[in-house]
Amino acid sequence: MIKRLQQSKQTKKIQIHILNRMVISFVISIVGSVIINNILITIVAKISEGLEWNWILNYFPYILTPIFILIFTLTFLGSTRKIVRDIISLEQGLHIISEGNLNYRVPVVREDELGRVASNINHMTEQLQIQMSRERELEKSKMDMITGISHDLRTPLTSIIGYIELLKSESFQDKAEYDRFIQNTYNKATHLKKLLDDLFEYTRLNAVNTQLDLKKVDLCQLLDQLLFEFEPLAQENGVHIEKKLGDAPIMVSLDSDKIARAIDNLLMNALKYSFKPGTIHVRMSMRHNHVTIEVENKGMPLTIEQKNRLFDRFYKVDYSRNSEGIQSGSGLGLSIARNIAELHQGTLTLQHTLNVFVFQLSLPSNIK
């Protein structure tokens, strides 16, 4: 309704603008016609007195109308010449933009309705540029995803096929080597399943209709249980867990399965890329109706570019961060953890100073 009223006002302004030009041209034409007619009558009267051409005066009433029309036309064309020129400029600009030159901008030389039209055309062009840029990024993201999936799935699958061929051809020396081939095949198959689970979880979290199963949960107890299950793997890799969770229960409305997945991803990330032997510090605190879980570890420093891309899907910094004894992940762990945090109206951030990494998972105590 408001938009229609604005359009109606703009239409009336343009009509009044043109009508003013016509009225001005009409007045000038009448005044000019009368002045020119009087001048001509005076001149011709003097000439006719000498030459006795009185009959000429009888034709002046017929001359007045053409003079009026001529003056009106010239005045109206002159007063609207700038408007017509600006309209042509708009038409040419639209033609250039329609041919694909989105860098072109229509000159804004007026402050009236035509000026606003020019501004709106430029705004539309900028929005088209942004949309096309987003579409290109989305297309590139899709290609990167396909490339990442292909690479990550091909590596363990190739190993599985290789071990199975060795087993089929009985290319093993003894029972110990046979058992090793079986165990390696199982490990690779488990790794492949983990990659597929990560991919499935990522696509599910990015679905439009993702629903959370919210329940009141003691987050302190949930985190303590996750750390209890995680500690043997950490000790196996030479990493000590230090926790500071507090004793009081912290009741939070959340989807416990998804939050457990996010915390597990943070712990696995810290374990993969910690100095070994090393320590992972896990802290939890509540402040201003927000619960914050911090996972801190020490590892190889990151560049600014690496830090900015750390939450990107399929991004891994394997060449510069140590993950001995732990299979390489899909590069989706941190992205999944951030998506889970955002679904809970929370945040996941990284504070990185030299070789110290502190991931902060902040969640509201009550999701609305």
Short mmCIF file of C-alpha atoms in Angstrom, two decimals:
data_model
loop_
_atom_site.label_atom_id
_atom_site.label_comp_id
_atom_site.label_asym_id
_atom_site.label_seq_id
_atom_site.Cartn_x
_atom_site.Cartn_y
_atom_site.Cartn_z
CA MET A 1 0.00 0.00 0.00
CA ILE A 2 2.80 2.43 0.93
CA LYS A 3 4.68 1.55 -2.25
CA ARG A 4 1.60 2.29 -4.37
CA LEU A 5 1.17 5.67 -2.68
CA GLN A 6 4.81 6.53 -3.38
CA GLN A 7 4.45 5.53 -7.04
CA SER A 8 1.26 7.62 -7.31
CA LYS A 9 3.05 10.67 -5.83
CA GLN A 10 5.99 10.25 -8.22
CA THR A 11 3.60 9.97 -11.20
CA LYS A 12 1.80 13.18 -10.16
CA LYS A 13 5.12 15.00 -9.75
CA ILE A 14 6.21 14.05 -13.28
CA GLN A 15 2.82 15.08 -14.69
CA ILE A 16 2.95 18.43 -12.85
CA HIS A 17 6.53 18.93 -14.05
CA ILE A 18 5.51 18.48 -17.71
CA LEU A 19 2.34 20.54 -17.21
CA ASN A 20 4.42 23.42 -15.80
CA ARG A 21 6.60 23.33 -18.91
CA MET A 22 3.48 23.46 -21.09
CA VAL A 23 1.95 26.36 -19.14
CA ILE A 24 5.19 28.33 -19.27
CA SER A 25 5.49 27.65 -23.00
CA PHE A 26 1.85 28.67 -23.51
CA VAL A 27 2.28 31.97 -21.64
CA ILE A 28 5.52 32.77 -23.46
CA SER A 29 3.85 31.94 -26.76
CA ILE A 30 0.90 34.27 -26.12
CA VAL A 31 3.09 37.14 -24.96
CA GLY A 32 5.56 36.57 -27.76
CA SER A 33 2.85 36.30 -30.38
CA VAL A 34 1.21 39.54 -29.24
CA ILE A 35 4.54 41.41 -29.13
CA ILE A 36 5.70 40.12 -32.50
CA ASN A 37 2.27 40.75 -34.01
CA ASN A 38 2.21 44.37 -32.76
CA ILE A 39 5.73 44.96 -34.03
CA LEU A 40 4.86 43.55 -37.43
CA ILE A 41 1.62 45.57 -37.60
CA THR A 42 3.51 48.76 -36.81
CA ILE A 43 6.15 48.06 -39.45
CA VAL A 44 3.69 47.00 -42.12
CA ALA A 45 1.34 49.96 -41.34
CA LYS A 46 4.16 52.38 -41.99
CA ILE A 47 5.15 50.59 -45.17
CA SER A 48 1.56 50.34 -46.40
CA GLU A 49 1.00 54.08 -45.85
CA GLY A 50 3.75 54.86 -48.29
CA LEU A 51 2.89 52.15 -50.76
CA GLU A 52 -0.87 52.19 -50.14
CA TRP A 53 -0.90 48.44 -49.33
CA ASN A 54 -3.69 48.56 -46.79
CA TRP A 55 -4.93 45.15 -47.84
CA ILE A 56 -1.92 43.55 -46.11
CA LEU A 57 -3.30 44.50 -42.68
CA ASN A 58 -6.32 42.30 -43.34
CA TYR A 59 -4.12 39.16 -43.34
CA PHE A 60 -2.48 39.66 -39.90
CA PRO A 61 -5.17 37.81 -37.93
CA TYR A 62 -4.28 34.74 -39.97
CA ILE A 63 -0.55 35.19 -39.30
CA LEU A 64 -1.01 35.37 -35.51
CA THR A 65 -1.93 31.69 -35.08
CA PRO A 66 1.12 30.26 -36.95
CA ILE A 67 3.35 32.63 -34.96
CA PHE A 68 1.81 31.39 -31.69
CA ILE A 69 2.25 27.73 -32.70
CA LEU A 70 5.85 28.32 -33.77
CA ILE A 71 6.79 30.12 -30.55
CA PHE A 72 4.99 27.52 -28.40
CA THR A 73 6.76 24.65 -30.17
CA LEU A 74 10.20 26.22 -29.93
CA THR A 75 9.69 27.19 -26.29
CA PHE A 76 8.38 23.77 -25.28
CA LEU A 77 11.18 21.95 -27.11
CA GLY A 78 13.75 24.24 -25.51
CA SER A 79 12.37 23.81 -21.99
CA THR A 80 12.15 20.01 -22.30
CA ARG A 81 15.42 19.52 -24.21
CA LYS A 82 17.39 18.70 -21.05
CA ILE A 83 14.71 16.23 -19.87
CA VAL A 84 14.72 14.48 -23.25
CA ARG A 85 18.52 14.37 -23.23
CA ASP A 86 18.53 12.80 -19.75
CA ILE A 87 15.89 10.25 -20.78
CA ILE A 88 18.03 9.30 -23.81
CA SER A 89 21.01 8.97 -21.45
CA LEU A 90 18.97 6.60 -19.26
CA GLU A 91 17.94 4.56 -22.31
CA GLN A 92 21.53 4.30 -23.51
CA GLY A 93 22.71 3.31 -20.03
CA LEU A 94 20.09 0.58 -19.77
CA HIS A 95 21.14 -0.71 -23.21
CA ILE A 96 24.80 -0.87 -22.14
CA ILE A 97 23.88 -2.67 -18.90
CA SER A 98 21.57 -5.10 -20.74
CA GLU A 99 24.52 -6.11 -22.94
CA GLY A 100 26.32 -7.36 -19.83
CA ASN A 101 28.48 -4.41 -18.79
CA LEU A 102 27.57 -4.34 -15.11
CA ASN A 103 30.47 -2.01 -14.33
CA TYR A 104 28.69 0.85 -16.14
CA ARG A 105 26.85 3.42 -14.05
CA VAL A 106 24.22 5.85 -15.34
CA PRO A 107 25.22 9.50 -14.65
CA VAL A 108 23.05 11.03 -11.92
CA VAL A 109 22.80 14.71 -12.90
CA ARG A 110 19.36 15.54 -11.53
CA GLU A 111 17.68 15.55 -8.12
CA ASP A 112 14.13 15.00 -9.34
CA GLU A 113 12.26 11.84 -10.34
CA LEU A 114 14.60 11.17 -13.29
CA GLY A 115 17.55 11.45 -10.94
CA ARG A 116 15.96 8.88 -8.66
CA VAL A 117 15.37 6.62 -11.67
CA ALA A 118 19.08 6.86 -12.53
CA SER A 119 20.01 6.08 -8.91
CA ASN A 120 17.65 3.09 -8.86
CA ILE A 121 19.17 1.79 -12.11
CA ASN A 122 22.66 2.01 -10.59
CA HIS A 123 21.43 0.31 -7.41
CA MET A 124 19.84 -2.45 -9.48
CA THR A 125 23.11 -2.92 -11.38
CA GLU A 126 25.09 -3.16 -8.13
CA GLN A 127 22.64 -5.76 -6.78
CA LEU A 128 22.97 -7.75 -10.02
CA GLN A 129 26.75 -7.65 -9.66
CA ILE A 130 26.52 -8.90 -6.07
CA GLN A 131 24.07 -11.64 -7.04
CA MET A 132 26.22 -12.80 -9.96
CA SER A 133 29.29 -12.77 -7.72
CA ARG A 134 27.44 -14.90 -5.17
CA GLU A 135 26.32 -17.30 -7.88
CA ARG A 136 29.91 -17.64 -9.11
CA GLU A 137 31.10 -18.27 -5.55
CA LEU A 138 28.31 -20.83 -5.07
CA GLU A 139 29.27 -22.58 -8.29
CA LYS A 140 32.93 -22.57 -7.28
CA SER A 141 31.93 -23.85 -3.85
CA LYS A 142 30.00 -26.71 -5.44
CA MET A 143 32.99 -27.61 -7.62
CA ASP A 144 35.30 -27.43 -4.60
CA MET A 145 32.90 -29.67 -2.70
CA ILE A 146 32.84 -32.25 -5.50
CA THR A 147 36.63 -32.12 -5.74
CA GLY A 148 37.02 -32.42 -1.97
CA ILE A 149 34.57 -35.32 -1.71
CA SER A 150 36.23 -37.14 -4.61
CA HIS A 151 39.70 -36.74 -3.13
CA ASP A 152 38.76 -37.61 0.45
CA LEU A 153 36.69 -40.66 -0.48
CA ARG A 154 39.10 -41.95 -3.12
CA THR A 155 42.09 -42.21 -0.77
CA PRO A 156 40.66 -44.71 1.78
CA LEU A 157 38.67 -46.51 -0.93
CA THR A 158 41.86 -47.08 -2.95
CA SER A 159 43.57 -48.47 0.15
CA ILE A 160 40.63 -50.80 0.86
CA ILE A 161 40.67 -52.11 -2.72
CA GLY A 162 44.45 -52.61 -2.52
CA TYR A 163 44.28 -54.62 0.71
CA ILE A 164 41.39 -56.73 -0.59
CA GLU A 165 43.36 -57.55 -3.75
CA LEU A 166 46.32 -58.62 -1.59
CA LEU A 167 44.02 -60.82 0.46
CA LYS A 168 42.37 -62.32 -2.64
CA SER A 169 45.73 -63.18 -4.18
CA GLU A 170 46.96 -64.46 -0.78
CA SER A 171 49.95 -62.13 -1.01
CA PHE A 172 50.80 -62.35 2.68
CA GLN A 173 53.65 -64.19 4.32
CA ASP A 174 52.10 -65.39 7.54
CA LYS A 175 49.08 -65.13 9.83
CA ALA A 176 50.43 -61.94 11.45
CA GLU A 177 50.64 -60.16 8.11
CA TYR A 178 47.19 -61.46 7.19
CA ASP A 179 45.78 -60.03 10.44
CA ARG A 180 47.53 -56.72 9.74
CA PHE A 181 45.95 -56.51 6.26
CA ILE A 182 42.52 -57.23 7.78
CA GLN A 183 43.00 -54.59 10.49
CA ASN A 184 44.20 -51.97 7.99
CA THR A 185 41.23 -52.70 5.73
CA TYR A 186 38.88 -52.31 8.69
CA ASN A 187 40.54 -49.03 9.74
CA LYS A 188 40.25 -47.61 6.22
CA ALA A 189 36.61 -48.70 5.97
CA THR A 190 35.89 -47.05 9.33
CA HIS A 191 37.62 -43.89 8.14
CA LEU A 192 35.56 -43.94 4.94
CA LYS A 193 32.37 -44.23 6.99
CA LYS A 194 33.47 -41.29 9.15
CA LEU A 195 33.98 -39.16 6.03
CA LEU A 196 30.54 -40.09 4.71
CA ASP A 197 28.99 -39.39 8.12
CA ASP A 198 30.61 -35.93 8.15
CA LEU A 199 29.33 -35.20 4.65
CA PHE A 200 25.83 -36.38 5.53
CA GLU A 201 25.83 -34.30 8.73
CA TYR A 202 27.05 -31.22 6.89
CA THR A 203 24.37 -31.42 4.17
CA ARG A 204 21.70 -32.09 6.81
CA LEU A 205 22.76 -29.09 8.91
CA ASN A 206 22.67 -26.84 5.83
CA ALA A 207 19.16 -27.94 4.87
CA VAL A 208 16.51 -25.21 5.07
CA ASN A 209 14.17 -27.21 7.32
CA THR A 210 16.74 -28.37 9.89
CA GLN A 211 14.99 -28.96 13.21
CA LEU A 212 16.57 -29.13 16.67
CA ASP A 213 15.44 -31.58 19.32
CA LEU A 214 15.66 -29.13 22.22
CA LYS A 215 15.70 -30.45 25.77
CA LYS A 216 16.92 -29.17 29.13
CA VAL A 217 20.35 -30.74 29.59
CA ASP A 218 23.06 -30.42 32.25
CA LEU A 219 25.84 -29.20 29.95
CA CYS A 220 28.45 -29.68 32.66
CA GLN A 221 27.57 -33.38 32.95
CA LEU A 222 27.43 -33.79 29.14
CA LEU A 223 30.88 -32.24 28.68
CA ASP A 224 32.35 -34.28 31.55
CA GLN A 225 31.06 -37.50 29.96
CA LEU A 226 32.51 -36.55 26.55
CA LEU A 227 35.90 -35.85 28.11
CA PHE A 228 35.80 -39.17 29.99
CA GLU A 229 35.25 -41.03 26.69
CA PHE A 230 37.87 -38.93 24.90
CA GLU A 231 40.67 -39.23 27.45
CA PRO A 232 41.96 -42.73 26.47
CA LEU A 233 42.46 -41.60 22.85
CA ALA A 234 44.25 -38.47 24.05
CA GLN A 235 46.59 -40.46 26.32
CA GLU A 236 47.30 -42.88 23.48
CA ASN A 237 48.54 -39.91 21.44
CA GLY A 238 50.60 -38.38 24.24
CA VAL A 239 48.15 -35.59 25.10
CA HIS A 240 46.96 -34.74 28.62
CA ILE A 241 43.48 -33.33 29.27
CA GLU A 242 43.06 -30.58 31.87
CA LYS A 243 39.48 -29.58 32.59
CA LYS A 244 37.92 -26.77 34.59
CA LEU A 245 34.16 -27.25 34.49
CA GLY A 246 32.98 -26.32 37.96
CA ASP A 247 30.77 -28.41 40.25
CA ALA A 248 27.35 -26.78 39.87
CA PRO A 249 24.97 -28.10 37.18
CA ILE A 250 24.47 -25.81 34.18
CA MET A 251 21.03 -26.45 32.70
CA VAL A 252 20.76 -25.39 29.05
CA SER A 253 18.08 -25.92 26.43
CA LEU A 254 19.83 -27.61 23.49
CA ASP A 255 20.00 -30.57 21.11
CA SER A 256 22.35 -32.81 23.08
CA ASP A 257 23.33 -35.04 20.13
CA LYS A 258 24.33 -32.13 17.92
CA ILE A 259 26.15 -30.26 20.69
CA ALA A 260 28.02 -33.46 21.55
CA ARG A 261 29.02 -33.71 17.88
CA ALA A 262 30.27 -30.11 17.87
CA ILE A 263 32.31 -30.57 21.08
CA ASP A 264 33.73 -33.88 19.83
CA ASN A 265 34.83 -32.16 16.60
CA LEU A 266 36.61 -29.45 18.61
CA LEU A 267 38.36 -32.03 20.78
CA MET A 268 39.43 -34.10 17.75
CA ASN A 269 40.71 -30.97 16.03
CA ALA A 270 42.76 -30.04 19.11
CA LEU A 271 44.10 -33.60 19.39
CA LYS A 272 45.13 -33.80 15.72
CA TYR A 273 47.01 -30.53 15.68
CA SER A 274 48.46 -30.31 19.21
CA PHE A 275 52.15 -30.56 19.93
CA LYS A 276 52.86 -34.07 21.20
CA PRO A 277 53.42 -34.55 24.06
CA GLY A 278 51.09 -31.70 24.96
CA THR A 279 48.04 -30.56 26.89
CA ILE A 280 44.47 -29.70 25.91
CA HIS A 281 42.72 -27.32 28.31
CA VAL A 282 38.90 -27.48 28.46
CA ARG A 283 37.05 -24.78 30.39
CA MET A 284 33.39 -23.91 30.84
CA SER A 285 31.84 -20.79 32.33
CA MET A 286 28.47 -19.01 32.41
CA ARG A 287 28.08 -15.28 32.03
CA HIS A 288 25.11 -13.07 31.08
CA ASN A 289 22.81 -15.98 30.16
CA HIS A 290 25.46 -17.47 27.87
CA VAL A 291 27.50 -20.61 28.42
CA THR A 292 31.02 -20.61 26.96
CA ILE A 293 33.10 -23.74 26.37
CA GLU A 294 36.78 -23.18 25.59
CA VAL A 295 39.10 -25.77 24.05
CA GLU A 296 42.74 -24.66 24.11
CA ASN A 297 45.81 -26.34 22.65
CA LYS A 298 49.27 -25.47 21.39
CA GLY A 299 50.34 -26.21 17.82
CA MET A 300 52.06 -24.85 14.75
CA PRO A 301 51.12 -21.18 14.15
CA LEU A 302 48.79 -20.28 11.30
CA THR A 303 49.06 -17.53 8.73
CA ILE A 304 46.29 -14.91 8.52
CA GLU A 305 44.91 -16.57 5.38
CA GLN A 306 44.89 -20.01 7.04
CA LYS A 307 43.13 -18.60 10.09
CA ASN A 308 40.47 -16.88 7.95
CA ARG A 309 39.78 -20.12 6.04
CA LEU A 310 39.90 -22.49 8.99
CA PHE A 311 36.09 -22.79 9.21
CA ASP A 312 35.67 -23.28 5.45
CA ARG A 313 34.37 -26.67 4.40
CA PHE A 314 37.00 -29.14 3.15
CA TYR A 315 39.80 -26.79 4.20
CA LYS A 316 42.71 -28.54 5.89
CA VAL A 317 46.16 -27.37 6.93
CA ASP A 318 47.72 -30.82 7.00
CA TYR A 319 51.08 -29.69 5.66
CA SER A 320 51.78 -27.40 8.58
CA ARG A 321 49.99 -29.01 11.51
CA ASN A 322 50.96 -32.33 13.03
CA SER A 323 48.44 -35.17 13.22
CA GLU A 324 50.61 -38.18 13.88
CA GLY A 325 48.75 -41.42 14.52
CA ILE A 326 45.37 -39.92 13.63
CA GLN A 327 43.73 -40.31 10.24
CA SER A 328 43.14 -37.15 8.26
CA GLY A 329 39.57 -35.87 8.48
CA SER A 330 37.22 -34.55 5.84
CA GLY A 331 37.88 -30.88 6.52
CA LEU A 332 34.25 -30.52 7.63
CA GLY A 333 34.66 -30.85 11.40
CA LEU A 334 34.99 -27.16 12.28
CA SER A 335 32.42 -26.15 9.68
CA ILE A 336 29.93 -28.62 11.16
CA ALA A 337 30.68 -27.38 14.69
CA ARG A 338 30.08 -23.76 13.67
CA ASN A 339 26.81 -24.67 11.92
CA ILE A 340 25.60 -26.46 15.05
CA ALA A 341 26.49 -23.43 17.17
CA GLU A 342 24.61 -21.07 14.83
CA LEU A 343 21.57 -23.37 14.78
CA HIS A 344 21.52 -22.93 18.57
CA GLN A 345 21.76 -19.12 18.10
CA GLY A 346 25.31 -19.27 19.39
CA THR A 347 28.79 -18.68 17.99
CA LEU A 348 32.04 -20.55 17.46
CA THR A 349 35.16 -18.41 17.25
CA LEU A 350 38.93 -18.84 17.33
CA GLN A 351 41.47 -16.79 19.25
CA HIS A 352 44.92 -17.47 17.85
CA THR A 353 48.07 -15.97 19.35
CA LEU A 354 51.42 -17.34 18.20
CA ASN A 355 51.11 -21.11 18.76
CA VAL A 356 48.12 -21.00 21.16
CA PHE A 357 44.66 -21.87 19.80
CA VAL A 358 41.51 -21.19 21.83
CA PHE A 359 38.19 -22.24 20.29
CA GLN A 360 35.22 -20.63 22.06
CA LEU A 361 31.77 -22.21 21.74
CA SER A 362 29.19 -19.79 23.14
CA LEU A 363 25.55 -20.88 23.59
CA PRO A 364 22.53 -19.03 25.01
CA SER A 365 21.09 -20.67 28.10
CA ASN A 366 17.57 -20.52 26.63
CA ILE A 367 16.90 -20.66 22.88
CA LYS A 368 13.79 -18.80 21.78
#
